[in-house]
Coordinates of C-alpha atoms in Angstrom, one line a residue:
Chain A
X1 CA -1.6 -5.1 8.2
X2 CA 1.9 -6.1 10.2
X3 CA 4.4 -3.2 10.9
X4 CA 8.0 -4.4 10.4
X5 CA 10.9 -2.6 12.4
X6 CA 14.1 -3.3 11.0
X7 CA 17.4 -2.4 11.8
X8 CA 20.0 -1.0 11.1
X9 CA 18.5 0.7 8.4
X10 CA 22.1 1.2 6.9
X11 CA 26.0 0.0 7.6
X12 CA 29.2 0.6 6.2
X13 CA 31.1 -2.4 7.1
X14 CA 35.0 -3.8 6.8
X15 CA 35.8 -6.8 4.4
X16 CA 35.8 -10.0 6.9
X17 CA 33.6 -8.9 9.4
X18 CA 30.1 -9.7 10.2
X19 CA 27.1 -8.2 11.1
X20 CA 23.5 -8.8 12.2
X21 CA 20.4 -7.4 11.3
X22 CA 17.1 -7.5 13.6
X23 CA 14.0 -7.8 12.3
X24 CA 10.9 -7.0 14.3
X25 CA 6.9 -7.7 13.6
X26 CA 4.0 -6.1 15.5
X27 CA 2.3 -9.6 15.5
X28 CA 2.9 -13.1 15.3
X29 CA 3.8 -14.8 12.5
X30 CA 4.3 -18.2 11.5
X31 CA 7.2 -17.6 8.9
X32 CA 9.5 -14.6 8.5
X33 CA 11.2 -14.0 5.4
X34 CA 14.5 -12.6 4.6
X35 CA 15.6 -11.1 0.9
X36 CA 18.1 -9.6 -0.7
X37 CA 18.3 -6.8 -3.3
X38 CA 21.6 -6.4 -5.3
X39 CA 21.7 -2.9 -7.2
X40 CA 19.6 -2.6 -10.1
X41 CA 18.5 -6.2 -9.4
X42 CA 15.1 -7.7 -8.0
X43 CA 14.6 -9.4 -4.7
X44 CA 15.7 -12.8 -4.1
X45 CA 15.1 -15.3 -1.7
X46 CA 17.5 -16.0 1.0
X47 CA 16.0 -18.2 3.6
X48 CA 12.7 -18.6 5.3
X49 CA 13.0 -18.6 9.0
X50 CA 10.4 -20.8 11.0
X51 CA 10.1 -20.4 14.7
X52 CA 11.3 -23.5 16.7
X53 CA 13.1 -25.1 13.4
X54 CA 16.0 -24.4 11.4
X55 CA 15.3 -22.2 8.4
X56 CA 15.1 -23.5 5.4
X57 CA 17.7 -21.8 2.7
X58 CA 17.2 -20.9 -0.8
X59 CA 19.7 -23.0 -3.7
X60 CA 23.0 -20.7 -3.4
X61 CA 22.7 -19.7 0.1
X62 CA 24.1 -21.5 3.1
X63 CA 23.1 -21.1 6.9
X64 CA 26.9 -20.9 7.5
X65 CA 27.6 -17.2 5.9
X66 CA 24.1 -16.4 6.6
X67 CA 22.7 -17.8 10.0
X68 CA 19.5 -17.4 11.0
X69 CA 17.9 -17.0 14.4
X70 CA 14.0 -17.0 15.4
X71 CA 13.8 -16.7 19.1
X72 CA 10.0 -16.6 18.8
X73 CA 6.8 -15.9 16.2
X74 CA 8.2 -11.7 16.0
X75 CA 11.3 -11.3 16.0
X76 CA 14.1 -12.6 13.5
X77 CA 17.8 -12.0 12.8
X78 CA 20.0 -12.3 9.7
X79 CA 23.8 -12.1 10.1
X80 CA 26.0 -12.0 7.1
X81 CA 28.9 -13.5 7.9
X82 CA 32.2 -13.1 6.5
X83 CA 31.6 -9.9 4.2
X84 CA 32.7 -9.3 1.0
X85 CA 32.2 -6.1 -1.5
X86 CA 29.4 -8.6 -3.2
X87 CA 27.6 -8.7 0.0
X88 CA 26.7 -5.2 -0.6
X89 CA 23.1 -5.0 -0.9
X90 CA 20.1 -4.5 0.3
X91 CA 18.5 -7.0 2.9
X92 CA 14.7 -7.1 3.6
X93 CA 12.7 -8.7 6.2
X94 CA 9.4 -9.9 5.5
X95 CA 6.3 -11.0 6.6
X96 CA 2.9 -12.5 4.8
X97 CA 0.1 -11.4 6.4
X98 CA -2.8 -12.7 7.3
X99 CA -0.2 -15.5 8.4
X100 CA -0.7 -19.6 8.0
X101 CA -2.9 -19.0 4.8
X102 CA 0.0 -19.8 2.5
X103 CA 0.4 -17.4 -0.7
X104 CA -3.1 -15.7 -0.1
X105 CA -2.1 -12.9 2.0
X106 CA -0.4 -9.7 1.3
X107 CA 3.9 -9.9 1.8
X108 CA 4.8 -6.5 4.4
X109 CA 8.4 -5.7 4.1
X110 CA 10.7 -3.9 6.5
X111 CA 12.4 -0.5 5.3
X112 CA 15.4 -2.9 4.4
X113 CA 19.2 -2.6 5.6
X114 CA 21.6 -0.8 2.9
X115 CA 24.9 -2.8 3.7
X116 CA 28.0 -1.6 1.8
X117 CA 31.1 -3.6 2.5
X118 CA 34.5 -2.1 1.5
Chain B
X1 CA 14.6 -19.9 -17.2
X2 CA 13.7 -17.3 -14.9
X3 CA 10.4 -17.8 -12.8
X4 CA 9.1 -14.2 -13.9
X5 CA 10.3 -12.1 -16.5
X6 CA 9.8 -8.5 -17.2
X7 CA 10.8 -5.7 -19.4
X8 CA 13.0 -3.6 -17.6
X9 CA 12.0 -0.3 -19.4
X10 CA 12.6 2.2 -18.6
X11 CA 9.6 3.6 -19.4
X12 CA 9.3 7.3 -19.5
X13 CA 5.6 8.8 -20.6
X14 CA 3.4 12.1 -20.5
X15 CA 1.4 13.1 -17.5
X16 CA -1.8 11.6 -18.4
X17 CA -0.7 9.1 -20.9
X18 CA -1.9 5.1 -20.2
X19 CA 0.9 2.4 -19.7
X20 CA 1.1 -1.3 -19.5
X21 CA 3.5 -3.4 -18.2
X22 CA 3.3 -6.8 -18.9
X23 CA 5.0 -10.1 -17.1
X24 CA 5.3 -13.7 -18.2
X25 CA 5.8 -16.6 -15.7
X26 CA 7.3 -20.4 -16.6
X27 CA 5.6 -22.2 -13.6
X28 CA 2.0 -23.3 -15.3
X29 CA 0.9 -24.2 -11.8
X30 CA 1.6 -20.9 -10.4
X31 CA -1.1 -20.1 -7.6
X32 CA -1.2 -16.0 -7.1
X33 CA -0.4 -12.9 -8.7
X34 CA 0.6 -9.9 -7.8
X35 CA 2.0 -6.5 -9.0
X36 CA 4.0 -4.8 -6.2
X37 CA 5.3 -1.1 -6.4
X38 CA 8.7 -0.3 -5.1
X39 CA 9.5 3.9 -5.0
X40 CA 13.6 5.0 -4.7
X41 CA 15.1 3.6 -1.6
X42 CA 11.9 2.3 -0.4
X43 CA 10.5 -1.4 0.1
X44 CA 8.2 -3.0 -2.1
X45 CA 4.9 -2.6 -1.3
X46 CA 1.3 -4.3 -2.5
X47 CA 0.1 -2.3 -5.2
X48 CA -2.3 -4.8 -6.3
X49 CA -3.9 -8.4 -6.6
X50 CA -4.6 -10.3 -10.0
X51 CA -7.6 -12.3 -10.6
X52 CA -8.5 -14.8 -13.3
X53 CA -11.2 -12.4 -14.2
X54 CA -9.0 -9.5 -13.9
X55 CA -9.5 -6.4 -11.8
X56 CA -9.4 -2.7 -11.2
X57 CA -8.5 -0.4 -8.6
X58 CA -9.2 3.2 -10.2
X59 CA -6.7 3.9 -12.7
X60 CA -4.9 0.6 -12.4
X61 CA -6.3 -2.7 -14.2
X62 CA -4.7 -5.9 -13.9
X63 CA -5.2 -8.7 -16.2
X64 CA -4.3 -12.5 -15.7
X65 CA -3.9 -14.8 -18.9
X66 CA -3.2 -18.4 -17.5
X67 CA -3.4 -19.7 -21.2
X68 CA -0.6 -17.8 -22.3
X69 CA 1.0 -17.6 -18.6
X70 CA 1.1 -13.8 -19.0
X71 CA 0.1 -10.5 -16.3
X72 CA -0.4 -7.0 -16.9
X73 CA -0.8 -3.8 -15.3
X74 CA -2.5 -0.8 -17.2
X75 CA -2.1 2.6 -15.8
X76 CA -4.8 5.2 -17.1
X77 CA -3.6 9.0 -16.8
X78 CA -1.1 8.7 -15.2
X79 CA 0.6 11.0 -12.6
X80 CA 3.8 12.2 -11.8
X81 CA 2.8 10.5 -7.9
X82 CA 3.1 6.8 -10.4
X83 CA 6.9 7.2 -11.1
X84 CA 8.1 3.9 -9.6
X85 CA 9.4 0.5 -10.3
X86 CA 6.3 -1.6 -10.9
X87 CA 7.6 -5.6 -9.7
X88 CA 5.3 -8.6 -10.9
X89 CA 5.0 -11.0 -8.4
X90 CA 4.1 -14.7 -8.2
X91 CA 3.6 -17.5 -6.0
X92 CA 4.3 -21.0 -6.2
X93 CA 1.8 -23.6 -5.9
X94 CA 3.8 -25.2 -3.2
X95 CA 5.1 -23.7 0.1
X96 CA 5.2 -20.3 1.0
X97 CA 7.5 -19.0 -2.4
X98 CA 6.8 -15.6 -3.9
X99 CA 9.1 -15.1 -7.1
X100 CA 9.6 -11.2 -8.3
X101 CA 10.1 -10.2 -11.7
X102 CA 13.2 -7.7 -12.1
X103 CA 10.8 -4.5 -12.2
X104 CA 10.1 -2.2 -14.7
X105 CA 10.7 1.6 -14.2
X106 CA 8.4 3.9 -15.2
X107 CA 9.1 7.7 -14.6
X108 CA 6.0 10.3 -15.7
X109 CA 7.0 13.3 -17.1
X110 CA 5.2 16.7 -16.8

Protein backbone atom coordinates (compact mmCIF):
# COMPACT_ATOMS: atom_id res chain seq x y z
CA UNK A 1 0.00 0.00 0.00
CA UNK A 2 1.35 3.95 -0.19
CA UNK A 3 1.01 6.03 3.10
CA UNK A 4 0.07 9.61 2.20
CA UNK A 5 1.02 12.50 4.71
CA UNK A 6 -0.85 15.49 4.10
CA UNK A 7 -0.85 18.69 5.58
CA UNK A 8 -2.30 20.91 7.09
CA UNK A 9 -4.91 18.69 8.06
CA UNK A 10 -7.20 21.85 8.61
CA UNK A 11 -7.14 25.92 8.07
CA UNK A 12 -9.25 28.67 8.80
CA UNK A 13 -8.30 31.11 6.26
CA UNK A 14 -9.18 35.06 5.31
CA UNK A 15 -11.10 35.86 1.95
CA UNK A 16 -8.13 36.86 -0.64
CA UNK A 17 -5.47 35.03 0.63
CA UNK A 18 -3.81 31.89 -0.34
CA UNK A 19 -2.63 28.87 0.91
CA UNK A 20 -0.65 25.65 0.10
CA UNK A 21 -1.15 22.31 0.97
CA UNK A 22 1.81 19.47 0.89
CA UNK A 23 1.15 16.32 -0.04
CA UNK A 24 3.65 13.57 0.82
CA UNK A 25 3.94 9.66 -0.50
CA UNK A 26 6.05 6.96 1.04
CA UNK A 27 7.02 5.83 -2.56
CA UNK A 28 7.27 6.92 -5.87
CA UNK A 29 4.64 7.53 -8.04
CA UNK A 30 4.20 8.36 -11.43
CA UNK A 31 0.93 10.59 -11.02
CA UNK A 32 -0.38 12.28 -7.87
CA UNK A 33 -3.84 13.28 -7.77
CA UNK A 34 -5.54 16.07 -6.11
CA UNK A 35 -9.59 16.27 -5.25
CA UNK A 36 -11.91 18.22 -3.86
CA UNK A 37 -14.92 17.46 -1.58
CA UNK A 38 -17.61 20.27 -1.20
CA UNK A 39 -20.03 19.50 1.91
CA UNK A 40 -22.45 16.88 1.39
CA UNK A 41 -20.93 16.45 -2.14
CA UNK A 42 -18.57 13.68 -3.71
CA UNK A 43 -15.00 14.05 -4.84
CA UNK A 44 -14.12 15.74 -7.82
CA UNK A 45 -11.29 15.95 -9.92
CA UNK A 46 -9.02 18.87 -9.74
CA UNK A 47 -5.83 18.29 -11.56
CA UNK A 48 -3.50 15.37 -12.04
CA UNK A 49 0.06 16.41 -11.26
CA UNK A 50 2.84 14.60 -13.40
CA UNK A 51 6.46 14.86 -12.30
CA UNK A 52 8.58 16.88 -14.79
CA UNK A 53 5.34 18.28 -16.73
CA UNK A 54 2.72 20.69 -16.14
CA UNK A 55 -0.45 19.10 -14.64
CA UNK A 56 -3.11 18.53 -16.48
CA UNK A 57 -6.54 20.27 -15.05
CA UNK A 58 -9.87 19.01 -14.90
CA UNK A 59 -12.87 21.25 -17.23
CA UNK A 60 -13.68 24.17 -14.55
CA UNK A 61 -10.41 24.33 -12.93
CA UNK A 62 -7.48 26.53 -13.98
CA UNK A 63 -3.70 26.16 -12.98
CA UNK A 64 -3.89 29.93 -12.17
CA UNK A 65 -6.17 29.76 -8.85
CA UNK A 66 -4.98 26.35 -8.35
CA UNK A 67 -1.11 25.86 -9.18
CA UNK A 68 0.42 22.93 -9.02
CA UNK A 69 3.96 21.93 -8.10
CA UNK A 70 5.76 18.30 -8.36
CA UNK A 71 9.28 18.69 -7.44
CA UNK A 72 9.75 14.92 -7.80
CA UNK A 73 7.83 11.30 -7.94
CA UNK A 74 6.65 11.97 -3.79
CA UNK A 75 5.95 14.92 -2.99
CA UNK A 76 3.12 17.40 -4.40
CA UNK A 77 1.58 20.74 -3.53
CA UNK A 78 -1.78 22.31 -4.23
CA UNK A 79 -2.26 26.04 -3.52
CA UNK A 80 -5.61 27.68 -3.68
CA UNK A 81 -5.16 30.81 -4.64
CA UNK A 82 -7.30 33.68 -4.14
CA UNK A 83 -9.90 32.29 -1.55
CA UNK A 84 -13.34 32.68 -1.44
CA UNK A 85 -16.17 31.21 1.10
CA UNK A 86 -16.75 28.53 -1.96
CA UNK A 87 -13.29 27.43 -1.71
CA UNK A 88 -14.28 25.87 1.53
CA UNK A 89 -13.89 22.30 1.21
CA UNK A 90 -12.14 19.51 1.59
CA UNK A 91 -8.91 18.83 -0.55
CA UNK A 92 -7.49 15.29 -0.98
CA UNK A 93 -4.22 14.12 -2.21
CA UNK A 94 -4.07 10.91 -3.91
CA UNK A 95 -2.13 8.27 -5.17
CA UNK A 96 -2.93 4.92 -7.38
CA UNK A 97 -1.04 2.23 -6.34
CA UNK A 98 0.63 -0.13 -7.78
CA UNK A 99 1.72 2.97 -9.97
CA UNK A 100 2.04 3.01 -14.03
CA UNK A 101 -0.62 0.22 -14.36
CA UNK A 102 -3.34 2.73 -15.27
CA UNK A 103 -6.95 2.22 -13.48
CA UNK A 104 -5.85 -1.35 -12.14
CA UNK A 105 -4.51 -0.37 -8.90
CA UNK A 106 -6.08 0.66 -5.72
CA UNK A 107 -6.43 4.94 -5.28
CA UNK A 108 -4.74 5.72 -1.38
CA UNK A 109 -5.86 9.10 -0.19
CA UNK A 110 -4.36 11.45 2.22
CA UNK A 111 -6.42 12.37 5.51
CA UNK A 112 -7.50 15.51 3.42
CA UNK A 113 -7.18 19.38 4.36
CA UNK A 114 -10.54 20.87 5.84
CA UNK A 115 -10.21 24.60 4.50
CA UNK A 116 -12.82 27.06 5.64
CA UNK A 117 -12.50 30.46 4.17
CA UNK A 118 -14.44 33.37 5.82
CA UNK B 1 -25.35 13.33 -17.45
CA UNK B 2 -23.35 12.54 -14.53
CA UNK B 3 -20.53 9.75 -15.04
CA UNK B 4 -21.94 7.75 -11.94
CA UNK B 5 -25.08 8.13 -10.27
CA UNK B 6 -26.23 6.97 -6.89
CA UNK B 7 -29.04 7.08 -4.48
CA UNK B 8 -28.08 9.26 -1.87
CA UNK B 9 -30.20 7.42 0.91
CA UNK B 10 -29.95 7.80 3.60
CA UNK B 11 -30.33 4.54 4.44
CA UNK B 12 -31.00 3.64 8.00
CA UNK B 13 -31.57 -0.42 8.75
CA UNK B 14 -31.58 -3.00 11.75
CA UNK B 15 -28.42 -4.59 13.04
CA UNK B 16 -28.37 -7.57 11.10
CA UNK B 17 -30.55 -6.63 8.26
CA UNK B 18 -29.02 -7.09 4.39
CA UNK B 19 -28.61 -3.86 2.17
CA UNK B 20 -27.92 -3.03 -1.33
CA UNK B 21 -26.78 -0.17 -2.87
CA UNK B 22 -26.88 0.11 -6.35
CA UNK B 23 -24.93 2.52 -9.03
CA UNK B 24 -25.39 3.17 -12.73
CA UNK B 25 -22.64 4.59 -15.03
CA UNK B 26 -23.17 6.47 -18.68
CA UNK B 27 -19.62 5.68 -20.07
CA UNK B 28 -20.37 1.97 -21.90
CA UNK B 29 -16.55 1.69 -22.18
CA UNK B 30 -15.91 2.11 -18.62
CA UNK B 31 -12.81 -0.07 -17.61
CA UNK B 32 -12.96 -0.76 -13.57
CA UNK B 33 -15.25 -0.71 -10.73
CA UNK B 34 -15.01 -0.05 -7.55
CA UNK B 35 -17.10 0.57 -4.28
CA UNK B 36 -15.02 2.76 -1.84
CA UNK B 37 -16.19 3.46 1.83
CA UNK B 38 -15.72 6.86 3.31
CA UNK B 39 -16.49 7.00 7.46
CA UNK B 40 -17.27 10.84 9.08
CA UNK B 41 -14.31 13.10 8.51
CA UNK B 42 -12.29 10.37 7.12
CA UNK B 43 -10.93 9.68 3.43
CA UNK B 44 -12.26 7.33 1.23
CA UNK B 45 -10.89 4.19 1.37
CA UNK B 46 -11.06 0.78 -1.01
CA UNK B 47 -13.73 -1.26 0.28
CA UNK B 48 -13.85 -3.35 -2.61
CA UNK B 49 -13.17 -4.47 -6.39
CA UNK B 50 -16.02 -5.41 -8.93
CA UNK B 51 -15.67 -8.16 -11.41
CA UNK B 52 -17.61 -9.17 -14.48
CA UNK B 53 -18.34 -12.32 -12.57
CA UNK B 54 -19.01 -10.59 -9.42
CA UNK B 55 -17.35 -11.17 -6.03
CA UNK B 56 -17.42 -11.51 -2.38
CA UNK B 57 -15.55 -10.49 0.49
CA UNK B 58 -17.55 -11.99 3.62
CA UNK B 59 -20.57 -10.18 4.09
CA UNK B 60 -20.08 -7.79 1.15
CA UNK B 61 -20.98 -8.99 -2.58
CA UNK B 62 -20.47 -6.89 -5.39
CA UNK B 63 -22.11 -7.35 -8.71
CA UNK B 64 -21.25 -5.86 -12.22
CA UNK B 65 -23.99 -5.74 -14.97
CA UNK B 66 -22.23 -4.18 -18.11
CA UNK B 67 -25.52 -4.83 -20.16
CA UNK B 68 -27.50 -2.69 -18.16
CA UNK B 69 -24.28 -0.43 -17.10
CA UNK B 70 -25.26 -1.02 -13.40
CA UNK B 71 -22.98 -2.02 -9.87
CA UNK B 72 -24.14 -3.08 -6.60
CA UNK B 73 -23.00 -3.71 -3.21
CA UNK B 74 -24.99 -6.17 -0.89
CA UNK B 75 -24.31 -6.04 2.79
CA UNK B 76 -25.46 -9.27 4.69
CA UNK B 77 -26.01 -8.67 8.67
CA UNK B 78 -24.94 -5.86 8.98
CA UNK B 79 -23.15 -4.16 11.91
CA UNK B 80 -23.26 -1.07 13.60
CA UNK B 81 -19.04 -1.02 12.58
CA UNK B 82 -20.89 -0.68 8.51
CA UNK B 83 -22.38 2.84 9.25
CA UNK B 84 -20.67 4.82 6.40
CA UNK B 85 -21.03 6.40 3.14
CA UNK B 86 -20.59 3.68 0.58
CA UNK B 87 -19.06 5.72 -2.93
CA UNK B 88 -19.23 3.75 -6.29
CA UNK B 89 -16.37 4.23 -8.23
CA UNK B 90 -15.40 4.01 -11.86
CA UNK B 91 -12.67 4.34 -14.21
CA UNK B 92 -12.43 5.51 -17.57
CA UNK B 93 -11.16 3.56 -20.37
CA UNK B 94 -8.75 6.26 -21.21
CA UNK B 95 -6.01 7.85 -18.88
CA UNK B 96 -5.81 7.66 -15.41
CA UNK B 97 -9.70 9.03 -14.58
CA UNK B 98 -11.58 7.52 -11.60
CA UNK B 99 -15.26 9.17 -11.50
CA UNK B 100 -17.17 8.76 -7.88
CA UNK B 101 -20.68 8.53 -7.51
CA UNK B 102 -22.14 11.10 -4.76
CA UNK B 103 -22.25 8.22 -1.96
CA UNK B 104 -24.98 6.74 -0.28
CA UNK B 105 -25.26 6.82 3.57
CA UNK B 106 -26.05 4.04 5.36
CA UNK B 107 -26.28 4.23 9.32
CA UNK B 108 -27.20 0.67 11.23
CA UNK B 109 -29.25 0.93 13.97
CA UNK B 110 -29.16 -1.29 17.19
Amino acid sequence: SAVISQKPSRDICQRGTSLTIQCQVDSQVTMMFWYRQQPGQSLTLIATANQGSEATYESGFVIDKFPISRPNLTFSTLTVSNMSPEDSSIYLCSVEWPSGRANTGELFFGEGSRLTVL
Amino acid sequence: RKEVEQDPGPFNVPEGATVAFNCTYSNSASQSFFWYRQDCRKEPKLLMSVYSSGNEDGRFTAQLNRASQYISLLIRDSKLSDSATYLCVVTANTGNQFYFGTGTSLTVIP
